[in-house]
PDB file of C-alpha atoms and ligand atoms in Angstrom:
ATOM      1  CA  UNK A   1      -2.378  -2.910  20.366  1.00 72.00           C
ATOM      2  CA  UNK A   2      -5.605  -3.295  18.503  1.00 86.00           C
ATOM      3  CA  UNK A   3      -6.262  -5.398  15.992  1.00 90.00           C
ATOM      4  CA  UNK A   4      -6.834  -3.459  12.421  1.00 92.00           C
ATOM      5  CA  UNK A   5      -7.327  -6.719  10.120  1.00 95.00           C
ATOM      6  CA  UNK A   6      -7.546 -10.550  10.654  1.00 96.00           C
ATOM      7  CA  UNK A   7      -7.359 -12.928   7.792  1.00 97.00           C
ATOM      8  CA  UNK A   8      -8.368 -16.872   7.906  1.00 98.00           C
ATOM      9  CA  UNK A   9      -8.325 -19.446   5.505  1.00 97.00           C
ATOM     10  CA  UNK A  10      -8.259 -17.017   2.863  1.00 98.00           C
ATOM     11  CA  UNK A  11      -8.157 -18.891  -0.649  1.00 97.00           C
ATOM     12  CA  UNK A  12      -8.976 -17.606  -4.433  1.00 97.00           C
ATOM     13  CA  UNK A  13      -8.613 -18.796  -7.573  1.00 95.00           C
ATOM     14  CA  UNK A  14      -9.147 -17.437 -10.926  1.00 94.00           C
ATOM     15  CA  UNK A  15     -11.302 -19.629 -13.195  1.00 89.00           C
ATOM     16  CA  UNK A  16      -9.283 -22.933 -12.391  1.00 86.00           C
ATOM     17  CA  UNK A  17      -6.474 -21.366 -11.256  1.00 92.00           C
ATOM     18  CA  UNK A  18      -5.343 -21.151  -7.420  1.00 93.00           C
ATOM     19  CA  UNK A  19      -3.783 -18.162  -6.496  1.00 96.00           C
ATOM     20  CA  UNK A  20      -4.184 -18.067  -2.598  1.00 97.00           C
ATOM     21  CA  UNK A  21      -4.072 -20.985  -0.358  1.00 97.00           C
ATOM     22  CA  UNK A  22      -5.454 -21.053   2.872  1.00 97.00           C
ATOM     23  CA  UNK A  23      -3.857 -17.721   3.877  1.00 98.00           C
ATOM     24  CA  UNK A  24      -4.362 -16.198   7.876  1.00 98.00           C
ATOM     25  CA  UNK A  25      -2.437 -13.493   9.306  1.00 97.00           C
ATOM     26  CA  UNK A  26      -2.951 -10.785  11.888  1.00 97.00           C
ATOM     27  CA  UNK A  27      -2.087  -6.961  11.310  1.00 97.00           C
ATOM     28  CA  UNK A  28      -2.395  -4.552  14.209  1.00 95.00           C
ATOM     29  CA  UNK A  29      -2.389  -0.352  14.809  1.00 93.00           C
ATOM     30  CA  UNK A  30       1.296   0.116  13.936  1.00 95.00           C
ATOM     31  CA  UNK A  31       2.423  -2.345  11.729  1.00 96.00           C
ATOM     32  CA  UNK A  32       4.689  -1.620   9.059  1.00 95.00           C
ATOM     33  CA  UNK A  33       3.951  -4.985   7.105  1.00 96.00           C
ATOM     34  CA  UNK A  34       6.010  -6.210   3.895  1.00 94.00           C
ATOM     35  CA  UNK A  35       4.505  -8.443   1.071  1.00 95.00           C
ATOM     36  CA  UNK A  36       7.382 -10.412  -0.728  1.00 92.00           C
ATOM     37  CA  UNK A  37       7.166 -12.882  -3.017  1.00 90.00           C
ATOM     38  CA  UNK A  38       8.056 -13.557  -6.446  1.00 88.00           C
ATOM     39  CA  UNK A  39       6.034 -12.972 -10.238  1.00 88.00           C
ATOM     40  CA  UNK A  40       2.818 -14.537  -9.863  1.00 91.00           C
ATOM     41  CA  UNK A  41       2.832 -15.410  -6.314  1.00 93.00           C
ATOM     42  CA  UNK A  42      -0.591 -13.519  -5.626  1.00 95.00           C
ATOM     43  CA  UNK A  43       0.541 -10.712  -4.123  1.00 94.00           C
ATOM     44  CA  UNK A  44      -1.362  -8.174  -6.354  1.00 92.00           C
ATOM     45  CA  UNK A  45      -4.231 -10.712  -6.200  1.00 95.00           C
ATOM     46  CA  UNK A  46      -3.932 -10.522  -2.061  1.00 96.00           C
ATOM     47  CA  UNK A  47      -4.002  -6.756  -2.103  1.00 95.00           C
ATOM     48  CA  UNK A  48      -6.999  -6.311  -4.589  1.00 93.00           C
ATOM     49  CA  UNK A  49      -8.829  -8.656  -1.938  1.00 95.00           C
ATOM     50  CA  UNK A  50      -8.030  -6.263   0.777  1.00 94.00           C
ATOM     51  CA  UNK A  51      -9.203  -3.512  -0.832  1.00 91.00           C
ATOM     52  CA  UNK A  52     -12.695  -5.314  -1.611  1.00 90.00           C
ATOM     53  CA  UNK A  53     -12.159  -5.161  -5.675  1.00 90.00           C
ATOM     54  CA  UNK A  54     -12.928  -9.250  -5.960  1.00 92.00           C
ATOM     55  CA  UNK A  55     -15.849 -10.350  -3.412  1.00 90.00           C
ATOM     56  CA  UNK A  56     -15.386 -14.171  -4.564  1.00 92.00           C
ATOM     57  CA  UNK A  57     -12.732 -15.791  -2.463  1.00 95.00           C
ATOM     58  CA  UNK A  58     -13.318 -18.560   0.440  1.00 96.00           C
ATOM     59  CA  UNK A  59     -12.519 -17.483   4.335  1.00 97.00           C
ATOM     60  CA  UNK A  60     -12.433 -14.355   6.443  1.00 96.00           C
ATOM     61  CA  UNK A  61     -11.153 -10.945   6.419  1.00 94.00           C
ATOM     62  CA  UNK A  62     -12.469  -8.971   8.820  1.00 93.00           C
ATOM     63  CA  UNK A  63     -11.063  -5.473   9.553  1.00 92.00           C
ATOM     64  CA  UNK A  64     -11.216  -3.683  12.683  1.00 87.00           C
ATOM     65  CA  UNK A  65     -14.283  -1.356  13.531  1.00 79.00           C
ATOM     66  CA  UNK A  66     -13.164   2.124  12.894  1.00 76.00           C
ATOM     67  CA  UNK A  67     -12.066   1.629   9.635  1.00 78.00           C
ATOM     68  CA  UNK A  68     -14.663   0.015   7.903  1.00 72.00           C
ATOM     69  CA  UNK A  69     -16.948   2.860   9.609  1.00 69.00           C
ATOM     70  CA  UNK A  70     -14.319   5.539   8.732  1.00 68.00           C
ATOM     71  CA  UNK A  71     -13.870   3.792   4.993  1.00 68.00           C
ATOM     72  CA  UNK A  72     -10.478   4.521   6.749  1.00 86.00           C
ATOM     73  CA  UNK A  73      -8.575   2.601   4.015  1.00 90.00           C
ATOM     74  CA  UNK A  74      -5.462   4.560   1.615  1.00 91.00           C
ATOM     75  CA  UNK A  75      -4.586   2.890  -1.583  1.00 91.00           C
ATOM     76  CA  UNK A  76      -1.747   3.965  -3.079  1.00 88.00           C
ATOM     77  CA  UNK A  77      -1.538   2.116  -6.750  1.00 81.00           C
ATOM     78  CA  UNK A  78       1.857   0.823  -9.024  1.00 74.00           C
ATOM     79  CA  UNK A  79       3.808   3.678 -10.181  1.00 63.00           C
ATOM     80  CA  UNK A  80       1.687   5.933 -12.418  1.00 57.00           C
ATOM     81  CA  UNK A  81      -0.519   3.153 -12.999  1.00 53.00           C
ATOM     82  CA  UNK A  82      -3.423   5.430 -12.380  1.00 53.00           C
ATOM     83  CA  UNK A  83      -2.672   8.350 -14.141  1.00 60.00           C
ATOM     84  CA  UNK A  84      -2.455   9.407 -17.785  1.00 66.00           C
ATOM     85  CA  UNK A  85       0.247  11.646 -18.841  1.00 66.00           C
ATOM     86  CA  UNK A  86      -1.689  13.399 -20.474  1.00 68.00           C
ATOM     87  CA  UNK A  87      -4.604  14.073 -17.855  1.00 73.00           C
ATOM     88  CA  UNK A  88      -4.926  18.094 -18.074  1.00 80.00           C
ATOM     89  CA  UNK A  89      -5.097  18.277 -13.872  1.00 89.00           C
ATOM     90  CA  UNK A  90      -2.649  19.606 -11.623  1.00 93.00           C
ATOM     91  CA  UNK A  91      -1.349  18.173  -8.604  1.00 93.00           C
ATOM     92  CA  UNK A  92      -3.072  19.797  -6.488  1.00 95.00           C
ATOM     93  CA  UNK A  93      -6.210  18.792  -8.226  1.00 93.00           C
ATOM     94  CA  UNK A  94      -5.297  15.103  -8.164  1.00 91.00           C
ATOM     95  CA  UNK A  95      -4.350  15.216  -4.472  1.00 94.00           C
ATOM     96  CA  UNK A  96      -8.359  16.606  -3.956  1.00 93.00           C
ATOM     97  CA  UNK A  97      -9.754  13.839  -6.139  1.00 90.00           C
ATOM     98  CA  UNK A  98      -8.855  11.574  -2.705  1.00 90.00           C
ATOM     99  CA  UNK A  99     -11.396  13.331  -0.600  1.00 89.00           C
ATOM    100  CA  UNK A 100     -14.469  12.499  -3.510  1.00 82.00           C
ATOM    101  CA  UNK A 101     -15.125   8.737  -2.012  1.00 72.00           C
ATOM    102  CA  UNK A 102     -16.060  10.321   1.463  1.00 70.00           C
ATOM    103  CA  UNK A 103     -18.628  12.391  -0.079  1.00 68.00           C
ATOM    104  CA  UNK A 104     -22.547  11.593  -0.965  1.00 65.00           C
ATOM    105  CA  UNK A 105     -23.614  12.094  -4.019  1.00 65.00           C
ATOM    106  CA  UNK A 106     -22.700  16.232  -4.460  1.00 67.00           C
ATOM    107  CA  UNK A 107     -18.982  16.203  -5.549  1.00 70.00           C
ATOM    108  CA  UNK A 108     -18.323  19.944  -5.058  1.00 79.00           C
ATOM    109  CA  UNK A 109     -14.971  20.968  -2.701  1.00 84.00           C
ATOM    110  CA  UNK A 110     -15.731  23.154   0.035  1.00 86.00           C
ATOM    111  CA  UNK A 111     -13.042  25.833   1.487  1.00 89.00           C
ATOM    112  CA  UNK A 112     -12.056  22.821   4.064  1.00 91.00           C
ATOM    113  CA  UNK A 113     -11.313  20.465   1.405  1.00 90.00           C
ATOM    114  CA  UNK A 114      -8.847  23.057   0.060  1.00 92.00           C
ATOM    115  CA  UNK A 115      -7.297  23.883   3.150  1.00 94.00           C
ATOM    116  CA  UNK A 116      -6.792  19.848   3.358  1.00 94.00           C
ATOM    117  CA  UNK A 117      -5.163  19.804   0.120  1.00 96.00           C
ATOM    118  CA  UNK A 118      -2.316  22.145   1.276  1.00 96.00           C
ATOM    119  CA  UNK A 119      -2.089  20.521   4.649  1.00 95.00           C
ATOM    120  CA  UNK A 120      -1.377  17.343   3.033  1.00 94.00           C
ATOM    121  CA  UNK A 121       0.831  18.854   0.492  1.00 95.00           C
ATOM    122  CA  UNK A 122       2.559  20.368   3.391  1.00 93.00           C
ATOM    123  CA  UNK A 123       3.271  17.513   5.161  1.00 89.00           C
ATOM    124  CA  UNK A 124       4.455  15.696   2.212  1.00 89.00           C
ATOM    125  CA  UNK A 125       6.894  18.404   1.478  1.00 89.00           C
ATOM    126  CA  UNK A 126       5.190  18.780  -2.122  1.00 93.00           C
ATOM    127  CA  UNK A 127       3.680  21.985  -1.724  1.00 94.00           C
ATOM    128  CA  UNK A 128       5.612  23.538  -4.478  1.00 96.00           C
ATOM    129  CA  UNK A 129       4.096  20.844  -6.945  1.00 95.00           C
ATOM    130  CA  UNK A 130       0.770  21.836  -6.298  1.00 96.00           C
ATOM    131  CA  UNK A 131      -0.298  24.118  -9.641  1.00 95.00           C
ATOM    132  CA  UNK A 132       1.975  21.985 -11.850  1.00 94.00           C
ATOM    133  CA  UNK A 133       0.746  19.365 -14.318  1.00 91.00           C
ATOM    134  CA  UNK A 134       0.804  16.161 -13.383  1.00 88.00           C
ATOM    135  CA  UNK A 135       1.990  14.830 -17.153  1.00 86.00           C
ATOM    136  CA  UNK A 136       5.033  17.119 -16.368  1.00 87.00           C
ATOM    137  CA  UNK A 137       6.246  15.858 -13.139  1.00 88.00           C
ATOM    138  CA  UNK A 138       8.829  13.429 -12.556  1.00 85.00           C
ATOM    139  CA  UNK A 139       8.592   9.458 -11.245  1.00 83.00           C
ATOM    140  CA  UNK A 140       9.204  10.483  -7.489  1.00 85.00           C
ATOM    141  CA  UNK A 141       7.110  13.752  -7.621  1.00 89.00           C
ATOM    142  CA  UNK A 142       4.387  11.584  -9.283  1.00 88.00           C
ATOM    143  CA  UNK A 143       4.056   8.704  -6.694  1.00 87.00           C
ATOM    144  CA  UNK A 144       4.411  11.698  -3.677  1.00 90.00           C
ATOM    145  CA  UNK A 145       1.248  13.085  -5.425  1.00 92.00           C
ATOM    146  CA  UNK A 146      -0.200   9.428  -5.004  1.00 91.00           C
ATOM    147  CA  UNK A 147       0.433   9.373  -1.744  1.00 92.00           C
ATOM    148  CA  UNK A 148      -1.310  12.642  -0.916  1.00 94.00           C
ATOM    149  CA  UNK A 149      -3.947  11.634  -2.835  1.00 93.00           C
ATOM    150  CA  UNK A 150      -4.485   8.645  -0.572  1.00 92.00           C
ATOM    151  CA  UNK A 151      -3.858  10.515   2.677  1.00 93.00           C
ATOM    152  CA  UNK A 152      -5.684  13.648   2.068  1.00 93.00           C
ATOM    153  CA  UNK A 153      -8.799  11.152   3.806  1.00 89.00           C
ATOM    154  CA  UNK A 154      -6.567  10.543   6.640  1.00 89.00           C
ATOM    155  CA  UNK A 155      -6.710   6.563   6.276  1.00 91.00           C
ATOM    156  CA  UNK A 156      -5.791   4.620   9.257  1.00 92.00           C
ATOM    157  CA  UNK A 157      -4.184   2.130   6.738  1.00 94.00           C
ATOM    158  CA  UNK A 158      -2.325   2.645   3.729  1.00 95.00           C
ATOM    159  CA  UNK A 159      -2.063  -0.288   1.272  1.00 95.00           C
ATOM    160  CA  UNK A 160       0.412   0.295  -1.402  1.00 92.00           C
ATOM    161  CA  UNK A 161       1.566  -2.176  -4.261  1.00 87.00           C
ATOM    162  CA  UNK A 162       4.795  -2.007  -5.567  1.00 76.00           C
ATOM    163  CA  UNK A 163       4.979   1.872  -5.185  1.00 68.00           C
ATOM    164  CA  UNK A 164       8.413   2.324  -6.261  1.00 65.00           C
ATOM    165  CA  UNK A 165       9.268  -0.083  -8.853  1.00 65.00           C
ATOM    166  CA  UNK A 166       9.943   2.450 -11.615  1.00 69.00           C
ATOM    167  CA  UNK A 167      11.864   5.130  -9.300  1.00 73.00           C
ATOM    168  CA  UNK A 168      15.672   5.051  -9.101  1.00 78.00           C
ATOM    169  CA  UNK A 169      17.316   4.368  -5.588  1.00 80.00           C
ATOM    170  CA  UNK A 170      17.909   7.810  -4.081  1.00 81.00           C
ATOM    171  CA  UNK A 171      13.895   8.632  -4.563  1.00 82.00           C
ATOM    172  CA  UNK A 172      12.761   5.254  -3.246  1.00 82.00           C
ATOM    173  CA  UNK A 173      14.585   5.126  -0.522  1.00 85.00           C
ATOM    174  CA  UNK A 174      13.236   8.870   0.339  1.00 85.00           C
ATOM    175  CA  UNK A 175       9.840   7.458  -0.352  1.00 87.00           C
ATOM    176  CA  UNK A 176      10.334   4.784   2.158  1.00 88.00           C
ATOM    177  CA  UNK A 177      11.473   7.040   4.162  1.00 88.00           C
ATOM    178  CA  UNK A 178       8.638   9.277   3.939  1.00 89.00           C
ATOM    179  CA  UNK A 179       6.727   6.112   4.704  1.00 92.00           C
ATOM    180  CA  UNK A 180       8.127   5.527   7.900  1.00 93.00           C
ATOM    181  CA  UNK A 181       7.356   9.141   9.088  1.00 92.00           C
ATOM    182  CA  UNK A 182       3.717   8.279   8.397  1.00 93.00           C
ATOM    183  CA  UNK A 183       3.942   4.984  10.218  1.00 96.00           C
ATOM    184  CA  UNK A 184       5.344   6.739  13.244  1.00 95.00           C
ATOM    185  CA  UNK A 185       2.588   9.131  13.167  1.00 92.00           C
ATOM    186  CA  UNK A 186       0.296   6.389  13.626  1.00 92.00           C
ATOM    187  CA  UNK A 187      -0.386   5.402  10.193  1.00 94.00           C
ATOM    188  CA  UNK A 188      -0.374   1.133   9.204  1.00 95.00           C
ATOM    189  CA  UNK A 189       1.366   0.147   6.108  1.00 96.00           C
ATOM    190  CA  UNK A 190       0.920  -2.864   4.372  1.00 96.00           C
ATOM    191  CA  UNK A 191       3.361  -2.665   1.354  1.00 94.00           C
ATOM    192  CA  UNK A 192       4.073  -4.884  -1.654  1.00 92.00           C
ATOM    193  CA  UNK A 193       7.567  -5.008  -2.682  1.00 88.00           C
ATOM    194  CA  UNK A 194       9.765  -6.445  -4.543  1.00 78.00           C
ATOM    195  CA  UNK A 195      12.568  -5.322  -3.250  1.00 76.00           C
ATOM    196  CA  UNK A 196      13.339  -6.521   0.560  1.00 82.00           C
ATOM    197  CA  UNK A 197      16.586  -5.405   1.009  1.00 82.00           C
ATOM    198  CA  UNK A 198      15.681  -1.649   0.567  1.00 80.00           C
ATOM    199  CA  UNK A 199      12.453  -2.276   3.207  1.00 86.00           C
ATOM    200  CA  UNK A 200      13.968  -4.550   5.573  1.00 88.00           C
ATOM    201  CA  UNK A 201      15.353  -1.233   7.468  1.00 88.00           C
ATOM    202  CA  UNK A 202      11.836   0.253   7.974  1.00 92.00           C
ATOM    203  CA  UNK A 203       9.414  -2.695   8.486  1.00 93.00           C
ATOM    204  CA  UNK A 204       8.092  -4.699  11.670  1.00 93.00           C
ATOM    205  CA  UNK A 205       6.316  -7.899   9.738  1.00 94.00           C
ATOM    206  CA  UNK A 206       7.052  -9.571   7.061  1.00 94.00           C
ATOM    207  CA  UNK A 207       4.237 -11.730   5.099  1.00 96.00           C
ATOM    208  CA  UNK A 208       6.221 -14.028   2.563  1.00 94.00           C
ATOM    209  CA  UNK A 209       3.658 -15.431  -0.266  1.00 94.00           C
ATOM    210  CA  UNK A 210       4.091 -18.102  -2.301  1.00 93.00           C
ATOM    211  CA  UNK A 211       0.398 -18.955  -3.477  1.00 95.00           C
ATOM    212  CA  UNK A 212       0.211 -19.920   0.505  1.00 95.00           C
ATOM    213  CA  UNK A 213       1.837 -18.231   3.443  1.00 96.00           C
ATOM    214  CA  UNK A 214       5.189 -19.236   3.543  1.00 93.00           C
ATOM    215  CA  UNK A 215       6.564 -17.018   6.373  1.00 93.00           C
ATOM    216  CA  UNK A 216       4.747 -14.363   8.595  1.00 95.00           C
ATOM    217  CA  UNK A 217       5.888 -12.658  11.451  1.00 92.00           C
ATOM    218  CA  UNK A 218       8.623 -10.409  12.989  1.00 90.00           C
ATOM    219  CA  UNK A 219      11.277  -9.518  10.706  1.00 85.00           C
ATOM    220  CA  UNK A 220      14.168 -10.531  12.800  1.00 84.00           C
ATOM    221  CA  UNK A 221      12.696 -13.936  13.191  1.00 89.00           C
ATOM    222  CA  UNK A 222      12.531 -13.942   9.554  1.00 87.00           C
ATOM    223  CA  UNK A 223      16.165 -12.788   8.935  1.00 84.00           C
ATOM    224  CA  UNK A 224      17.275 -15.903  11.081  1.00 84.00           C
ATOM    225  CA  UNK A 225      14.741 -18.311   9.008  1.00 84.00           C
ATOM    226  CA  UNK A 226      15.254 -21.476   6.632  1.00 82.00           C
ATOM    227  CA  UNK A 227      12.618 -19.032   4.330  1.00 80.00           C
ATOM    228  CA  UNK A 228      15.440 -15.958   4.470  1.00 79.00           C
ATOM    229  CA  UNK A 229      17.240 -18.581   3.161  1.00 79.00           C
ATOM    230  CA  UNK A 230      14.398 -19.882   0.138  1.00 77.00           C
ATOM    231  CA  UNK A 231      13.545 -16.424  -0.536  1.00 76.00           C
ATOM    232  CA  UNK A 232      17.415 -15.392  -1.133  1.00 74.00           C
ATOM    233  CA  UNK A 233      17.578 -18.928  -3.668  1.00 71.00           C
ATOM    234  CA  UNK A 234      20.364 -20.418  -0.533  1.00 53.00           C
ATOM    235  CA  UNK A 235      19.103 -23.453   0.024  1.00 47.00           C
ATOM    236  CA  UNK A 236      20.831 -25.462   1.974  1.00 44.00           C
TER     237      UNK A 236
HETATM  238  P1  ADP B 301       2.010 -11.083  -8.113  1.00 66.74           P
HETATM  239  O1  ADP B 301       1.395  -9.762  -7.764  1.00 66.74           O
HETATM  240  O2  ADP B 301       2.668 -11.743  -6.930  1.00 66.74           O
HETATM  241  O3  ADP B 301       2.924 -11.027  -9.290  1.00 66.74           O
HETATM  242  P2  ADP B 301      -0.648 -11.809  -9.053  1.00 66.74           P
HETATM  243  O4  ADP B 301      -1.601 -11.773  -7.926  1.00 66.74           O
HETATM  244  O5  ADP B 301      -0.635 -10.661  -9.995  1.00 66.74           O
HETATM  245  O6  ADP B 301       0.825 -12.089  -8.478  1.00 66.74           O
HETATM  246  O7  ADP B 301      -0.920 -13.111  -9.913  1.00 66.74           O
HETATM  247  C1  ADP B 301      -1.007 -14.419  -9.353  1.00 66.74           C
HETATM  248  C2  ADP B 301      -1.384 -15.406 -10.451  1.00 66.74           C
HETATM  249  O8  ADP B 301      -2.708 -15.131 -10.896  1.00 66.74           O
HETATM  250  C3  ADP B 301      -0.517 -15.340 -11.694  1.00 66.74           C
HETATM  251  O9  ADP B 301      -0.320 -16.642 -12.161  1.00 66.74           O
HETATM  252  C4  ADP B 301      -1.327 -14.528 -12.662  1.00 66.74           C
HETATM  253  O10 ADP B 301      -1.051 -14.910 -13.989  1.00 66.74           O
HETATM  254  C5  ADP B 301      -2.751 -14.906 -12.281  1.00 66.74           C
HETATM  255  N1  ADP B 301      -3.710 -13.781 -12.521  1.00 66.74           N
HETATM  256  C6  ADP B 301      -3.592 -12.526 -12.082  1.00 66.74           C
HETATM  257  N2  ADP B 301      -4.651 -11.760 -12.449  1.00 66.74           N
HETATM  258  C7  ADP B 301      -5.469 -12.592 -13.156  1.00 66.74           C
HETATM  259  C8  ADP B 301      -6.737 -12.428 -13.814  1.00 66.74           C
HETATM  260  N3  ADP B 301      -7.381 -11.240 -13.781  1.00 66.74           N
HETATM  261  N4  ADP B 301      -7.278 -13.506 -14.429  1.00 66.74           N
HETATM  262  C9  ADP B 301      -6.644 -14.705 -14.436  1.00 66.74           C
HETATM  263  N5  ADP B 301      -5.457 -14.924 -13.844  1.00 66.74           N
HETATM  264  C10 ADP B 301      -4.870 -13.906 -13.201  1.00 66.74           C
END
């Protein structure tokens, strides 16, 4: 398997404060990666890194060919932290807004771009949300739109933070599951959560941040681990 991104000796701080410490990990083509850690533990910080929205930090991060040529990156944001209730755009129009960053400098959707908005609508089973407002749909409906939104470019990786803090369990866990369906089509996931016990069933790494790296690898190794252990508050 190929490597997608590499990370050494990654460190950051804001003003005075650290926030990453010496971090390195390895993600490759088919990972379904976790991010757990508590408030504060950089995880957002990490992720906005990733996605090249702060340039200053010390170390490497180096992603694999195709998808810095491909800008082959999906960002899915916190729940509805990107969109205002009141926006007067439909779901299908939000879902099309994902395809603007791979086009120069004439924004205009061609009959393609259209036909990709229904694919992906398709294949997230939202199709019937497509003319509705976006201020009228529900938590779940909302972060599916998200998601389209993010894979209407067909990203090799999707990075998503905290997607479904706000949603109740039945529509996470159909997220997640939704998730997994992607991933086995190919698709890596790097995904903050709080919430391991509702991921555990569905991912292959977990990275465990507190300010450093306290734990990465395989999930059953880390299910076995004295930092299972920390992160559940059982020390022994
Ligand atoms: P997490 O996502 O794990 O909750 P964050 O990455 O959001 O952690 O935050 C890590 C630490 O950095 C926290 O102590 C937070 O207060 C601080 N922090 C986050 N964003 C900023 C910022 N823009 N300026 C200064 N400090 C920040």
């Amino acid at each position: 398997m190929s490597s997608i991104l590499e990370v050494k000796g990654l460190s950051f701080k804001y003003d005075r404060q650290r926030v990453l410490e010496d971090i390195s990990f390895e993600v490759t083509e088919g990972d379904y990666v976790g991010i757990i850690g508590s408030n504060g533990s950089g995880k957002t910080t990490l992720i906005k890194i990733l996605l090249g929205l702060i340039p200053s930090y010390e170390g490497q991060i180096k992603y694999g060919k195709d998808i810095l040529k491909d800008n082959s990156i999906g960002y899915v944001p916190q729940h509805g932290a990107a969109i205002d209730k009141l926006f007067p755009a439909t779901a299908g129009e939000i879902v099309a807004t994902g395809l603007l960053s791979k086009k120069g400098r004439l924004k205009f959707y061609s009959k393609e771009d259209y036909k990709k908005v229904d694919t992906v609508l398709k294949r997230l089973k939202i199709e019937n949300l497509k003319n509705k407002r976006i201020g009228n749909l529900s938590g779940g409906q909302r972060q599916r739109v998200l998601l389209a939104r993010a894979m209407i470019a067909d990203p090799k990786v999707l990075i998503l933070d905290e997607p479904t803090s706000a949603l109740d369990p039945e529509i996470r866990e159909e997220f997640y599951k939704l998730l997994k369906e992607l991933n086995d089509e190919g698709v890596t996931i790097i995904l903050v959560s709080h919430d391991i016990v509702s991921i555990e069933k569905y991912i292959n790494k977990i990275l465990y941040l507190d300010k450093r790296l306290v734990f990465y690898g395989g999930y059953d190794e880390f299910r076995h681990s004295k930092e299972m252990a920390r992160y559940f508050g059982l020390l022994t």
